[in-house]
Amino acid sequence: MKHLFIAGNWKSNKTRSEAEAWVAKYTIQPENITVVICVPFTLLGVLASKKLRFLLGAQDVSPFPDGAQTGEVSARQIKEFADWVIIGHSERRKNFSETDEILAKKVEQAKNAGLKIIYCVPDDSTGILSGVDVVAYEPVWAIGTGKTDTPWNANSVITNIKAKSQVPTVIYGGSVTAANVASFVSQPAIDGVLSGGVSLDPEKFSALLMNAYG
Ligand code: PGA
């Protein structure tokens, strides 16, 4: 049985009480799966003070170190609460004009602070910076649309990403559900998934984890 890496991305969702309710309803601890939940900055401190059955991640990081950067959250500040960070999500690339140059600075800051990185790419031709821990292949058209890539195409793209980047853990993201997760992770090159919408519901996310091995 291969070890799986399954991450949830809450995006701009959940208040403190909603996050606490999620944690109270999430009662499973699946064997052989590393589970990382990436929450808004406002919830990092709230959740880090609890005993959690998952690892905590942020969804973004400042490209700058601590200092005079109004509105930014530095890697060192995140590391106080979380071990993981998502960098390069397509929503950041598109809606916040994040370029490869900015992403390189974010990766550098995260690495310096000792954060582990989930680096998102929309295809196998997008550059991958060295030093990232996990790559997530997320075709833009599959995010939040209910449409997924086919498992065999995702496997082939991920095979190319692994050959090019030498990153050993590469996962698929885009409309993954409890019903389709096994079709992806049963592919030889796919090491797990990144879930957005489904991760917002503790029952649906637990079902996704339980179904991962088919
Ligand atoms: P989705 O989002 O599961 O809602 O498609 C995936 C993502 O954006 O990481």
Short mmCIF file of C-alpha atoms in Angstrom, two decimals, residues 96-198:
data_model
loop_
_atom_site.label_atom_id
_atom_site.label_comp_id
_atom_site.label_asym_id
_atom_site.label_seq_id
_atom_site.Cartn_x
_atom_site.Cartn_y
_atom_site.Cartn_z
CA PHE A 96 -3.36 38.28 -7.78
CA SER A 97 -1.04 38.27 -10.82
CA GLU A 98 1.56 36.09 -9.15
CA THR A 99 4.42 35.57 -11.58
CA ASP A 100 7.15 32.92 -11.53
CA GLU A 101 9.46 35.60 -10.13
CA ILE A 102 7.15 36.31 -7.17
CA LEU A 103 6.61 32.59 -6.62
CA ALA A 104 10.38 32.03 -6.51
CA LYS A 105 10.62 34.61 -3.72
CA LYS A 106 7.79 32.92 -1.81
CA VAL A 107 9.50 29.54 -2.13
CA GLU A 108 12.76 31.03 -0.87
CA GLN A 109 11.05 32.63 2.15
CA ALA A 110 9.14 29.44 2.98
CA LYS A 111 12.28 27.30 2.76
CA ASN A 112 14.28 29.71 4.92
CA ALA A 113 11.60 29.50 7.61
CA GLY A 114 11.46 25.70 7.46
CA LEU A 115 7.98 25.48 5.95
CA LYS A 116 7.16 22.56 3.68
CA ILE A 117 5.72 23.54 0.32
CA ILE A 118 2.84 22.27 -1.81
CA TYR A 119 3.58 23.90 -5.17
CA CYS A 120 0.67 24.05 -7.63
CA VAL A 121 1.04 23.93 -11.41
CA PRO A 122 -1.68 23.85 -14.07
CA ASP A 123 0.22 21.55 -16.47
CA ASP A 124 3.54 19.81 -17.03
CA SER A 125 5.12 22.71 -18.90
CA THR A 126 5.00 25.20 -16.00
CA GLY A 127 8.34 25.56 -14.25
CA ILE A 128 8.81 23.97 -10.84
CA LEU A 129 11.23 25.53 -8.41
CA SER A 130 13.74 23.34 -6.67
CA GLY A 131 13.26 22.70 -2.98
CA VAL A 132 9.50 22.19 -3.04
CA ASP A 133 8.21 19.15 -1.14
CA VAL A 134 5.00 18.26 -2.98
CA VAL A 135 3.76 19.32 -6.42
CA ALA A 136 0.02 19.53 -7.12
CA TYR A 137 -1.06 19.19 -10.74
CA GLU A 138 -4.30 21.17 -10.99
CA PRO A 139 -5.75 21.84 -14.44
CA VAL A 140 -7.45 25.24 -14.13
CA TRP A 141 -10.67 24.11 -15.83
CA ALA A 142 -11.12 21.32 -13.27
CA ILE A 143 -10.98 23.52 -10.15
CA GLY A 144 -14.39 23.89 -8.55
CA THR A 145 -16.19 22.95 -11.76
CA GLY A 146 -17.21 19.36 -11.10
CA LYS A 147 -15.14 18.36 -14.15
CA THR A 148 -12.03 16.28 -13.59
CA ASP A 149 -9.09 15.30 -15.70
CA THR A 150 -9.15 11.62 -16.59
CA PRO A 151 -7.10 9.51 -14.18
CA TRP A 152 -4.88 8.21 -17.01
CA ASN A 153 -4.16 11.70 -18.38
CA ALA A 154 -3.46 12.97 -14.86
CA ASN A 155 -1.12 10.00 -14.41
CA SER A 156 0.71 10.84 -17.61
CA VAL A 157 1.06 14.57 -16.75
CA ILE A 158 2.27 13.66 -13.25
CA THR A 159 4.78 11.19 -14.69
CA ASN A 160 6.20 14.03 -16.80
CA ILE A 161 6.27 16.38 -13.79
CA LYS A 162 8.16 13.81 -11.73
CA ALA A 163 10.70 13.19 -14.50
CA LYS A 164 11.27 16.92 -14.96
CA SER A 165 11.28 18.13 -11.38
CA GLN A 166 12.63 15.13 -9.46
CA VAL A 167 9.97 15.86 -6.79
CA PRO A 168 8.95 12.44 -5.46
CA THR A 169 5.44 13.35 -4.26
CA VAL A 170 3.05 14.69 -6.91
CA ILE A 171 -0.70 14.87 -6.37
CA TYR A 172 -3.77 15.69 -8.47
CA GLY A 173 -6.31 18.45 -7.72
CA GLY A 174 -9.55 19.52 -9.37
CA SER A 175 -13.06 18.40 -8.38
CA VAL A 176 -11.88 15.37 -6.41
CA THR A 177 -14.69 13.68 -4.44
CA ALA A 178 -15.22 10.57 -2.32
CA ALA A 179 -16.60 8.94 -5.47
CA ASN A 180 -13.61 9.56 -7.75
CA VAL A 181 -10.59 9.75 -5.39
CA ALA A 182 -9.66 6.07 -5.76
CA SER A 183 -9.61 6.32 -9.56
CA PHE A 184 -6.81 8.91 -9.22
CA VAL A 185 -4.69 7.52 -6.40
CA SER A 186 -4.80 4.00 -7.86
CA GLN A 187 -2.78 5.36 -10.80
CA PRO A 188 0.90 4.45 -10.33
CA ALA A 189 2.35 7.99 -10.49
CA ILE A 190 -0.34 9.79 -8.43
CA ASP A 191 0.57 10.09 -4.73
CA GLY A 192 -2.56 11.79 -3.44
CA VAL A 193 -4.98 14.65 -4.03
CA LEU A 194 -5.64 18.30 -3.20
CA SER A 195 -9.28 18.95 -2.35
CA GLY A 196 -11.00 22.33 -2.28
CA GLY A 197 -14.80 22.23 -2.08
CA VAL A 198 -15.08 18.77 -0.51
#
